[in-house]
PDB file of C-alpha atoms in Angstrom:
ATOM      1  CA  MET Z   1       2.896  -3.932  19.675  1.00  0.00           C
ATOM      2  CA  LYS Z   2       4.827  -6.519  21.411  1.00  0.00           C
ATOM      3  CA  ASN Z   3       1.777  -8.545  22.637  1.00  0.00           C
ATOM      4  CA  PHE Z   4      -0.391  -8.170  19.650  1.00  0.00           C
ATOM      5  CA  ASN Z   5      -1.209 -10.845  16.813  1.00  0.00           C
ATOM      6  CA  VAL Z   6      -2.332  -9.491  13.592  1.00  0.00           C
ATOM      7  CA  GLY Z   7      -4.823 -11.575  11.384  1.00  0.00           C
ATOM      8  CA  PHE Z   8      -5.439 -11.127   7.368  1.00  0.00           C
ATOM      9  CA  ILE Z   9      -8.562 -11.965   5.128  1.00  0.00           C
ATOM     10  CA  GLY Z  10      -7.049 -12.875   2.129  1.00  0.00           C
ATOM     11  CA  GLY Z  11      -3.371 -13.775   1.364  1.00  0.00           C
ATOM     12  CA  GLY Z  12      -2.801 -12.295  -2.119  1.00  0.00           C
ATOM     13  CA  ALA Z  13       0.174 -10.033  -3.172  1.00  0.00           C
ATOM     14  CA  LEU Z  14      -0.630  -7.032  -1.198  1.00  0.00           C
ATOM     15  CA  ALA Z  15      -1.104  -9.089   1.962  1.00  0.00           C
ATOM     16  CA  GLU Z  16       2.249 -10.808   1.316  1.00  0.00           C
ATOM     17  CA  SER Z  17       3.962  -7.746   0.848  1.00  0.00           C
ATOM     18  CA  VAL Z  18       2.636  -6.330   4.329  1.00  0.00           C
ATOM     19  CA  ILE Z  19       3.512  -9.688   5.696  1.00  0.00           C
ATOM     20  CA  LYS Z  20       7.003  -9.656   4.438  1.00  0.00           C
ATOM     21  CA  GLY Z  21       7.336  -6.065   5.828  1.00  0.00           C
ATOM     22  CA  ILE Z  22       6.128  -6.541   9.254  1.00  0.00           C
ATOM     23  CA  SER Z  23       7.809  -9.955   9.808  1.00  0.00           C
ATOM     24  CA  LYS Z  24      11.249  -7.855   9.860  1.00  0.00           C
ATOM     25  CA  ASN Z  25      10.742  -5.939  12.518  1.00  0.00           C
ATOM     26  CA  LEU Z  26       7.429  -5.847  14.023  1.00  0.00           C
ATOM     27  CA  PHE Z  27       5.770  -9.413  14.369  1.00  0.00           C
ATOM     28  CA  ALA Z  28       7.359 -12.892  14.932  1.00  0.00           C
ATOM     29  CA  ALA Z  29       5.827 -15.273  12.489  1.00  0.00           C
ATOM     30  CA  GLU Z  30       3.733 -17.009  15.330  1.00  0.00           C
ATOM     31  CA  LYS Z  31       1.784 -13.898  15.708  1.00  0.00           C
ATOM     32  CA  ILE Z  32       0.767 -13.523  12.252  1.00  0.00           C
ATOM     33  CA  PHE Z  33      -2.397 -15.420  10.986  1.00  0.00           C
ATOM     34  CA  VAL Z  34      -3.937 -15.532   7.536  1.00  0.00           C
ATOM     35  CA  ALA Z  35      -7.310 -16.852   6.122  1.00  0.00           C
ATOM     36  CA  GLU Z  36      -6.932 -17.789   2.493  1.00  0.00           C
ATOM     37  CA  LYS Z  37      -9.282 -19.788   0.492  1.00  0.00           C
ATOM     38  CA  ILE Z  38      -6.987 -21.091  -2.235  1.00  0.00           C
ATOM     39  CA  PRO Z  39      -5.046 -24.318  -0.981  1.00  0.00           C
ATOM     40  CA  ALA Z  40      -1.823 -23.794  -2.945  1.00  0.00           C
ATOM     41  CA  ARG Z  41      -1.810 -20.255  -1.871  1.00  0.00           C
ATOM     42  CA  ARG Z  42      -2.130 -21.317   1.871  1.00  0.00           C
ATOM     43  CA  ASP Z  43       0.822 -23.994   1.259  1.00  0.00           C
ATOM     44  CA  TYR Z  44       3.105 -21.284  -0.288  1.00  0.00           C
ATOM     45  CA  LEU Z  45       2.487 -18.827   2.558  1.00  0.00           C
ATOM     46  CA  ILE Z  46       3.420 -21.402   5.353  1.00  0.00           C
ATOM     47  CA  GLU Z  47       6.371 -22.779   3.634  1.00  0.00           C
ATOM     48  CA  LYS Z  48       7.730 -19.290   2.549  1.00  0.00           C
ATOM     49  CA  TYR Z  49       7.041 -17.388   5.999  1.00  0.00           C
ATOM     50  CA  SER Z  50       6.158 -20.022   8.470  1.00  0.00           C
ATOM     51  CA  ILE Z  51       3.091 -18.268   9.606  1.00  0.00           C
ATOM     52  CA  ASN Z  52      -0.163 -19.441  10.563  1.00  0.00           C
ATOM     53  CA  VAL Z  53      -2.489 -19.792   7.677  1.00  0.00           C
ATOM     54  CA  ALA Z  54      -6.079 -21.249   7.627  1.00  0.00           C
ATOM     55  CA  ALA Z  55      -9.026 -21.657   5.135  1.00  0.00           C
ATOM     56  CA  ASP Z  56     -11.549 -19.685   7.214  1.00  0.00           C
ATOM     57  CA  PHE Z  57     -11.181 -16.484   9.705  1.00  0.00           C
ATOM     58  CA  ALA Z  58     -12.995 -18.510  12.344  1.00  0.00           C
ATOM     59  CA  ASN Z  59      -9.901 -20.758  12.966  1.00  0.00           C
ATOM     60  CA  PHE Z  60      -8.081 -17.701  14.642  1.00  0.00           C
ATOM     61  CA  ALA Z  61     -10.733 -14.984  15.094  1.00  0.00           C
ATOM     62  CA  ASP Z  62     -10.238 -15.169  18.865  1.00  0.00           C
ATOM     63  CA  LYS Z  63      -6.531 -14.927  18.820  1.00  0.00           C
ATOM     64  CA  ILE Z  64      -5.925 -11.665  17.092  1.00  0.00           C
ATOM     65  CA  ASN Z  65      -6.040  -8.067  18.145  1.00  0.00           C
ATOM     66  CA  LEU Z  66      -5.481  -6.428  14.710  1.00  0.00           C
ATOM     67  CA  LEU Z  67      -7.448  -7.529  11.337  1.00  0.00           C
ATOM     68  CA  ILE Z  68      -6.422  -6.504   7.919  1.00  0.00           C
ATOM     69  CA  VAL Z  69      -9.103  -7.240   5.187  1.00  0.00           C
ATOM     70  CA  ALA Z  70      -7.106  -7.665   2.160  1.00  0.00           C
ATOM     71  CA  VAL Z  71      -9.428  -9.338  -0.406  1.00  0.00           C
ATOM     72  CA  LYS Z  72     -10.293  -8.204  -3.752  1.00  0.00           C
ATOM     73  CA  PRO Z  73     -13.331  -6.003  -4.076  1.00  0.00           C
ATOM     74  CA  LYS Z  74     -15.355  -8.855  -5.752  1.00  0.00           C
ATOM     75  CA  ASP Z  75     -14.867 -11.131  -2.652  1.00  0.00           C
ATOM     76  CA  LEU Z  76     -15.415  -8.163  -0.047  1.00  0.00           C
ATOM     77  CA  ASP Z  77     -19.023  -9.263   0.982  1.00  0.00           C
ATOM     78  CA  ALA Z  78     -18.316 -12.803   1.533  1.00  0.00           C
ATOM     79  CA  ALA Z  79     -15.274 -11.839   3.456  1.00  0.00           C
ATOM     80  CA  LEU Z  80     -17.222  -9.240   5.590  1.00  0.00           C
ATOM     81  CA  SER Z  81     -19.849 -11.841   6.250  1.00  0.00           C
ATOM     82  CA  GLU Z  82     -17.554 -14.387   7.698  1.00  0.00           C
ATOM     83  CA  VAL Z  83     -15.887 -11.650   9.896  1.00  0.00           C
ATOM     84  CA  GLN Z  84     -19.268 -10.473  10.974  1.00  0.00           C
ATOM     85  CA  LYS Z  85     -20.136 -13.974  12.274  1.00  0.00           C
ATOM     86  CA  ASN Z  86     -16.732 -14.642  14.160  1.00  0.00           C
ATOM     87  CA  ILE Z  87     -14.971 -11.455  15.349  1.00  0.00           C
ATOM     88  CA  THR Z  88     -14.397 -10.294  18.775  1.00  0.00           C
ATOM     89  CA  ALA Z  89     -15.698  -6.977  20.163  1.00  0.00           C
ATOM     90  CA  THR Z  90     -12.121  -5.750  20.798  1.00  0.00           C
ATOM     91  CA  THR Z  91     -10.562  -6.476  17.640  1.00  0.00           C
ATOM     92  CA  LEU Z  92      -9.335  -3.298  15.549  1.00  0.00           C
ATOM     93  CA  VAL Z  93      -9.944  -3.752  11.905  1.00  0.00           C
ATOM     94  CA  MET Z  94      -7.969  -2.080   9.203  1.00  0.00           C
ATOM     95  CA  SER Z  95      -9.098  -2.402   5.615  1.00  0.00           C
ATOM     96  CA  VAL Z  96      -6.786  -2.280   2.397  1.00  0.00           C
ATOM     97  CA  VAL Z  97      -9.643  -2.818  -0.153  1.00  0.00           C
ATOM     98  CA  ALA Z  98      -9.433  -0.368  -2.858  1.00  0.00           C
ATOM     99  CA  GLY Z  99     -12.555   1.836  -3.270  1.00  0.00           C
ATOM    100  CA  CYS Z 100     -14.128   0.149  -0.143  1.00  0.00           C
ATOM    101  CA  LYS Z 101     -15.777   2.786   2.107  1.00  0.00           C
ATOM    102  CA  LEU Z 102     -15.957   2.951   5.834  1.00  0.00           C
ATOM    103  CA  SER Z 103     -19.793   2.980   5.355  1.00  0.00           C
ATOM    104  CA  LYS Z 104     -19.790  -0.184   3.560  1.00  0.00           C
ATOM    105  CA  LEU Z 105     -17.514  -1.788   6.483  1.00  0.00           C
ATOM    106  CA  GLU Z 106     -19.555  -0.295   9.081  1.00  0.00           C
ATOM    107  CA  SER Z 107     -22.912  -1.787   7.488  1.00  0.00           C
ATOM    108  CA  TYR Z 108     -21.464  -5.245   8.395  1.00  0.00           C
ATOM    109  CA  LEU Z 109     -19.560  -4.376  11.447  1.00  0.00           C
ATOM    110  CA  PRO Z 110     -21.491  -1.297  13.217  1.00  0.00           C
ATOM    111  CA  ASN Z 111     -20.096  -1.850  16.281  1.00  0.00           C
ATOM    112  CA  GLN Z 112     -16.298  -2.411  15.505  1.00  0.00           C
ATOM    113  CA  LYS Z 113     -13.445  -0.042  15.694  1.00  0.00           C
ATOM    114  CA  ILE Z 114     -12.603   0.217  12.015  1.00  0.00           C
ATOM    115  CA  ILE Z 115      -9.642   2.302  10.024  1.00  0.00           C
ATOM    116  CA  ARG Z 116      -9.242   2.407   6.353  1.00  0.00           C
ATOM    117  CA  ILE Z 117      -5.927   2.254   4.952  1.00  0.00           C
ATOM    118  CA  MET Z 118      -4.535   2.822   1.227  1.00  0.00           C
ATOM    119  CA  PRO Z 119      -0.948   1.219   1.224  1.00  0.00           C
ATOM    120  CA  ASN Z 120       1.206   0.508  -1.871  1.00  0.00           C
ATOM    121  CA  VAL Z 121       3.211  -2.445  -2.661  1.00  0.00           C
ATOM    122  CA  ALA Z 122       6.445  -0.744  -1.613  1.00  0.00           C
ATOM    123  CA  VAL Z 123       5.726  -2.079   1.885  1.00  0.00           C
ATOM    124  CA  LEU Z 124       7.560  -5.040   0.568  1.00  0.00           C
ATOM    125  CA  VAL Z 125      10.858  -3.220   1.124  1.00  0.00           C
ATOM    126  CA  GLU Z 126       9.648  -0.965   3.861  1.00  0.00           C
ATOM    127  CA  GLU Z 127       9.148   2.034   1.965  1.00  0.00           C
ATOM    128  CA  GLY Z 128       5.423   1.983   1.379  1.00  0.00           C
ATOM    129  CA  MET Z 129       3.403   5.086   1.281  1.00  0.00           C
ATOM    130  CA  MET Z 130      -0.015   4.641   3.274  1.00  0.00           C
ATOM    131  CA  ALA Z 131      -2.917   7.004   3.937  1.00  0.00           C
ATOM    132  CA  TYR Z 132      -5.488   6.138   6.608  1.00  0.00           C
ATOM    133  CA  ALA Z 133      -9.065   7.443   7.726  1.00  0.00           C
ATOM    134  CA  ALA Z 134     -10.880   6.745  10.873  1.00  0.00           C
ATOM    135  CA  GLY Z 135     -14.175   5.176  11.121  1.00  0.00           C
ATOM    136  CA  LYS Z 136     -16.792   6.342  13.716  1.00  0.00           C
ATOM    137  CA  ASN Z 137     -15.766   3.974  16.356  1.00  0.00           C
ATOM    138  CA  ALA Z 138     -12.088   4.333  16.044  1.00  0.00           C
ATOM    139  CA  THR Z 139     -10.339   6.183  18.934  1.00  0.00           C
ATOM    140  CA  ALA Z 140      -7.064   8.389  18.858  1.00  0.00           C
ATOM    141  CA  GLU Z 141      -5.364   5.461  20.552  1.00  0.00           C
ATOM    142  CA  ASP Z 142      -6.697   3.036  17.690  1.00  0.00           C
ATOM    143  CA  MET Z 143      -5.180   5.670  15.016  1.00  0.00           C
ATOM    144  CA  GLU Z 144      -1.961   5.634  16.936  1.00  0.00           C
ATOM    145  CA  ILE Z 145      -1.935   1.945  16.668  1.00  0.00           C
ATOM    146  CA  ALA Z 146      -2.435   2.094  12.933  1.00  0.00           C
ATOM    147  CA  LYS Z 147       0.208   4.703  12.579  1.00  0.00           C
ATOM    148  CA  LYS Z 148       2.623   2.594  14.417  1.00  0.00           C
ATOM    149  CA  PHE Z 149       1.838  -0.404  12.579  1.00  0.00           C
ATOM    150  CA  TRP Z 150       2.093   1.144   9.122  1.00  0.00           C
ATOM    151  CA  SER Z 151       4.992   3.576   9.847  1.00  0.00           C
ATOM    152  CA  ALA Z 152       7.153   0.124  10.417  1.00  0.00           C
ATOM    153  CA  ILE Z 153       7.144  -0.326   6.862  1.00  0.00           C
ATOM    154  CA  GLY Z 154       7.009   3.276   5.124  1.00  0.00           C
ATOM    155  CA  ARG Z 155       5.484   6.484   5.608  1.00  0.00           C
ATOM    156  CA  THR Z 156       2.016   7.392   6.970  1.00  0.00           C
ATOM    157  CA  VAL Z 157      -0.390  10.233   6.791  1.00  0.00           C
ATOM    158  CA  GLU Z 158      -3.932  10.590   7.958  1.00  0.00           C
ATOM    159  CA  VAL Z 159      -6.560  11.943   5.633  1.00  0.00           C
ATOM    160  CA  ASP Z 160     -10.198  12.518   5.449  1.00  0.00           C
ATOM    161  CA  GLU Z 161     -12.015   9.737   3.773  1.00  0.00           C
ATOM    162  CA  LYS Z 162     -13.116  11.704   0.808  1.00  0.00           C
ATOM    163  CA  LEU Z 163      -9.513  11.917  -0.309  1.00  0.00           C
ATOM    164  CA  MET Z 164      -8.756   8.269  -0.240  1.00  0.00           C
ATOM    165  CA  ASP Z 165      -9.808   7.532  -3.934  1.00  0.00           C
ATOM    166  CA  ALA Z 166      -7.145  10.216  -4.844  1.00  0.00           C
ATOM    167  CA  VAL Z 167      -4.659   8.563  -2.520  1.00  0.00           C
ATOM    168  CA  THR Z 168      -5.503   5.168  -4.291  1.00  0.00           C
ATOM    169  CA  GLY Z 169      -4.812   6.960  -7.916  1.00  0.00           C
ATOM    170  CA  LEU Z 170      -1.631   8.579  -6.788  1.00  0.00           C
ATOM    171  CA  SER Z 171       0.287   6.633  -4.474  1.00  0.00           C
ATOM    172  CA  GLY Z 172      -1.897   3.340  -4.414  1.00  0.00           C
ATOM    173  CA  SER Z 173      -1.116   2.778  -8.199  1.00  0.00           C
ATOM    174  CA  GLY Z 174       2.078   4.955  -8.211  1.00  0.00           C
ATOM    175  CA  PRO Z 175       4.524   2.337  -8.117  1.00  0.00           C
ATOM    176  CA  ALA Z 176       3.393   0.869 -11.311  1.00  0.00           C
ATOM    177  CA  TYR Z 177       3.831   4.277 -12.878  1.00  0.00           C
ATOM    178  CA  ALA Z 178       7.650   4.355 -11.409  1.00  0.00           C
ATOM    179  CA  PHE Z 179       8.215   0.975 -12.789  1.00  0.00           C
ATOM    180  CA  LEU Z 180       7.142   1.781 -16.115  1.00  0.00           C
ATOM    181  CA  MET Z 181       9.369   4.873 -16.045  1.00  0.00           C
ATOM    182  CA  ILE Z 182      12.099   2.745 -14.831  1.00  0.00           C
ATOM    183  CA  ASP Z 183      11.635   0.531 -17.811  1.00  0.00           C
ATOM    184  CA  ALA Z 184      11.409   3.284 -20.203  1.00  0.00           C
ATOM    185  CA  LEU Z 185      14.389   5.225 -18.958  1.00  0.00           C
ATOM    186  CA  ALA Z 186      16.293   1.965 -19.247  1.00  0.00           C
ATOM    187  CA  ASP Z 187      15.210   1.348 -22.697  1.00  0.00           C
ATOM    188  CA  GLY Z 188      16.605   4.774 -23.706  1.00  0.00           C
ATOM    189  CA  GLY Z 189      19.798   3.793 -21.898  1.00  0.00           C
ATOM    190  CA  VAL Z 190      20.105   0.676 -23.826  1.00  0.00           C
ATOM    191  CA  ALA Z 191      19.196   2.688 -27.312  1.00  0.00           C
ATOM    192  CA  ALA Z 192      22.100   5.106 -26.304  1.00  0.00           C
ATOM    193  CA  GLY Z 193      24.291   2.168 -25.841  1.00  0.00           C
ATOM    194  CA  LEU Z 194      24.174   0.945 -22.193  1.00  0.00           C
ATOM    195  CA  PRO Z 195      24.129  -2.819 -21.286  1.00  0.00           C
ATOM    196  CA  ARG Z 196      20.691  -3.560 -20.041  1.00  0.00           C
ATOM    197  CA  ASN Z 197      21.834  -4.400 -16.674  1.00  0.00           C
ATOM    198  CA  TYR Z 198      23.359  -1.151 -16.099  1.00  0.00           C
ATOM    199  CA  ALA Z 199      20.665   0.888 -17.573  1.00  0.00           C
ATOM    200  CA  ILE Z 200      18.147  -0.729 -15.284  1.00  0.00           C
ATOM    201  CA  GLU Z 201      20.330  -0.038 -12.230  1.00  0.00           C
ATOM    202  CA  LEU Z 202      20.959   3.541 -13.252  1.00  0.00           C
ATOM    203  CA  ALA Z 203      17.356   4.198 -13.918  1.00  0.00           C
ATOM    204  CA  ALA Z 204      16.312   2.850 -10.673  1.00  0.00           C
ATOM    205  CA  GLN Z 205      18.781   4.490  -8.511  1.00  0.00           C
ATOM    206  CA  THR Z 206      18.043   7.697 -10.069  1.00  0.00           C
ATOM    207  CA  LEU Z 207      14.373   7.681  -9.190  1.00  0.00           C
ATOM    208  CA  LEU Z 208      15.338   6.565  -5.735  1.00  0.00           C
ATOM    209  CA  GLY Z 209      17.842   9.343  -5.248  1.00  0.00           C
ATOM    210  CA  ALA Z 210      15.225  11.990  -6.680  1.00  0.00           C
ATOM    211  CA  ALA Z 211      12.577  10.899  -4.319  1.00  0.00           C
ATOM    212  CA  LYS Z 212      14.895  10.806  -1.469  1.00  0.00           C
ATOM    213  CA  MET Z 213      15.858  14.491  -2.143  1.00  0.00           C
ATOM    214  CA  VAL Z 214      12.344  15.545  -2.229  1.00  0.00           C
ATOM    215  CA  LEU Z 215      11.540  14.021   1.056  1.00  0.00           C
ATOM    216  CA  GLU Z 216      14.558  14.936   2.867  1.00  0.00           C
ATOM    217  CA  THR Z 217      15.122  18.498   1.828  1.00  0.00           C
ATOM    218  CA  GLY Z 218      11.484  19.389   1.899  1.00  0.00           C
ATOM    219  CA  GLU Z 219      12.080  21.668  -1.380  1.00  0.00           C
ATOM    220  CA  HIS Z 220       9.633  21.937  -4.038  1.00  0.00           C
ATOM    221  CA  PRO Z 221      10.399  19.319  -7.017  1.00  0.00           C
ATOM    222  CA  ASP Z 222      10.389  22.329  -9.284  1.00  0.00           C
ATOM    223  CA  VAL Z 223      13.339  24.012  -7.019  1.00  0.00           C
ATOM    224  CA  LEU Z 224      15.408  20.692  -7.171  1.00  0.00           C
ATOM    225  CA  ARG Z 225      14.735  20.306 -10.925  1.00  0.00           C
ATOM    226  CA  ASP Z 226      15.971  23.784 -11.648  1.00  0.00           C
ATOM    227  CA  ARG Z 227      19.081  23.159  -9.718  1.00  0.00           C
ATOM    228  CA  VAL Z 228      20.331  20.722 -11.976  1.00  0.00           C
ATOM    229  CA  THR Z 229      18.919  22.033 -15.264  1.00  0.00           C
ATOM    230  CA  SER Z 230      21.881  24.224 -16.908  1.00  0.00           C
ATOM    231  CA  PRO Z 231      21.239  26.652 -19.789  1.00  0.00           C
ATOM    232  CA  ALA Z 232      21.583  24.912 -22.862  1.00  0.00           C
ATOM    233  CA  GLY Z 233      22.565  21.750 -21.158  1.00  0.00           C
ATOM    234  CA  THR Z 234      21.596  18.040 -21.739  1.00  0.00           C
ATOM    235  CA  THR Z 235      19.094  18.167 -18.954  1.00  0.00           C
ATOM    236  CA  ILE Z 236      16.987  20.904 -20.405  1.00  0.00           C
ATOM    237  CA  GLU Z 237      17.249  19.172 -23.590  1.00  0.00           C
ATOM    238  CA  GLY Z 238      15.714  15.936 -22.093  1.00  0.00           C
ATOM    239  CA  ILE Z 239      13.059  18.234 -20.475  1.00  0.00           C
ATOM    240  CA  ARG Z 240      12.127  19.831 -23.447  1.00  0.00           C
ATOM    241  CA  ILE Z 241      11.469  16.413 -25.536  1.00  0.00           C
ATOM    242  CA  LEU Z 242       9.432  14.944 -22.373  1.00  0.00           C
ATOM    243  CA  GLU Z 243       7.392  18.507 -22.347  1.00  0.00           C
ATOM    244  CA  LYS Z 244       6.967  18.078 -26.152  1.00  0.00           C
ATOM    245  CA  ASN Z 245       5.466  14.519 -25.650  1.00  0.00           C
ATOM    246  CA  ASN Z 246       3.063  15.478 -23.031  1.00  0.00           C
ATOM    247  CA  PHE Z 247       4.994  13.680 -20.193  1.00  0.00           C
ATOM    248  CA  ARG Z 248       3.474  15.700 -17.263  1.00  0.00           C
ATOM    249  CA  SER Z 249       0.108  15.455 -18.824  1.00  0.00           C
ATOM    250  CA  ALA Z 250       0.188  11.799 -19.205  1.00  0.00           C
ATOM    251  CA  LEU Z 251       0.862  11.188 -15.641  1.00  0.00           C
ATOM    252  CA  ILE Z 252      -1.845  13.627 -14.572  1.00  0.00           C
ATOM    253  CA  GLU Z 253      -4.382  11.867 -16.516  1.00  0.00           C
ATOM    254  CA  ALA Z 254      -3.241   8.604 -14.951  1.00  0.00           C
ATOM    255  CA  VAL Z 255      -3.844   9.699 -11.554  1.00  0.00           C
ATOM    256  CA  ILE Z 256      -7.222  11.102 -12.352  1.00  0.00           C
ATOM    257  CA  SER Z 257      -8.186   8.077 -14.370  1.00  0.00           C
ATOM    258  CA  ALA Z 258      -6.965   5.820 -11.410  1.00  0.00           C
ATOM    259  CA  THR Z 259      -8.899   7.919  -8.818  1.00  0.00           C
ATOM    260  CA  GLU Z 260     -12.061   7.627 -11.065  1.00  0.00           C
ATOM    261  CA  LYS Z 261     -11.806   3.786 -11.133  1.00  0.00           C
ATOM    262  CA  SER Z 262     -11.314   3.850  -7.278  1.00  0.00           C
ATOM    263  CA  LYS Z 263     -14.691   5.501  -6.936  1.00  0.00           C
ATOM    264  CA  ASP Z 264     -16.403   3.116  -9.167  1.00  0.00           C
ATOM    265  CA  LEU Z 265     -15.017   0.080  -7.392  1.00  0.00           C
ATOM    266  CA  GLY Z 266     -16.749   1.991  -4.098  1.00  0.00           C
ATOM    267  CA  LYS Z 267     -19.960   2.128  -5.881  1.00  0.00           C
TER     268      LYS Z 267
END
C-alpha cells in the first residue's frame, strides 16, 4: 500500500480511531484525506493529525485508491449520493457503517468494488477486531488489500455478510461491554480497599492478559478457567456469585439485543 491514498467520508470518532491507527505504520499524513461537514471537527483533525481535510468528497475524489465510508446511518444516503457523483471507477470502497448492507451500497454504486467492514474502536490502539464481507464486484485482490489494511490495526476475519449483524453485536459493541466490566471490577476492588488508580489498572490488565491467553494458546475459555479455579478457593467463590447473578446470561442477551438493533438499522 506504499503508493495508496486513503479517503474517509465522515470524520467522527470511529474514523479518527482508524486514522490514528493507520497513521502510525501504514499511511503518511499527506496520504490521508477526510471529508467532514462540521467546521470545528475539520479544524480539530487538521491540527491533531496534519491530514488533508475538506468539506466535500469532491475535493479529493480523484486522488484516492481506498475510500472508507464512516458516517452515521442517518447520514448515509446523503453521503452515498455525494460519492456517486464524484468517485473514480478504480476506487475500492470500504463501508464501516453499522447495519448498512452491501445491497444498499451497491444500489448507489452498482459498478464499484465494495467491501463491508465491521471494525471496533480498539483500532485506536492497533488491537481492533474486524470482520469483512465482499460485494459482488470485489476481487480476491481487493479482499487481500482490505485484509492488509485492517490487519495493520488489529485482527481480521472474512465472513458471509449474513453474519455481520452478529459481528456488530459482539465485537463491534463489545469494547463497551469490556469497559463496563473493567469499571465494575475496579469498583469491587475499591469496595475491598484498593485505591481507585490501582483497581482500574489491575482490572484492565487482568482482562487484557486473559484475552491474550485465549488468543495465543488456542484453548477454550472454559479450559483456561478451570486451570485457575481451585476447589473451595477464592476464584470459584467469585464465579459462584457471578453465576447466581446471571452474569453470562446478561452478556449473551446484550449481544443478541445489539445484533437485533444492527438489523433494525439496516432496514
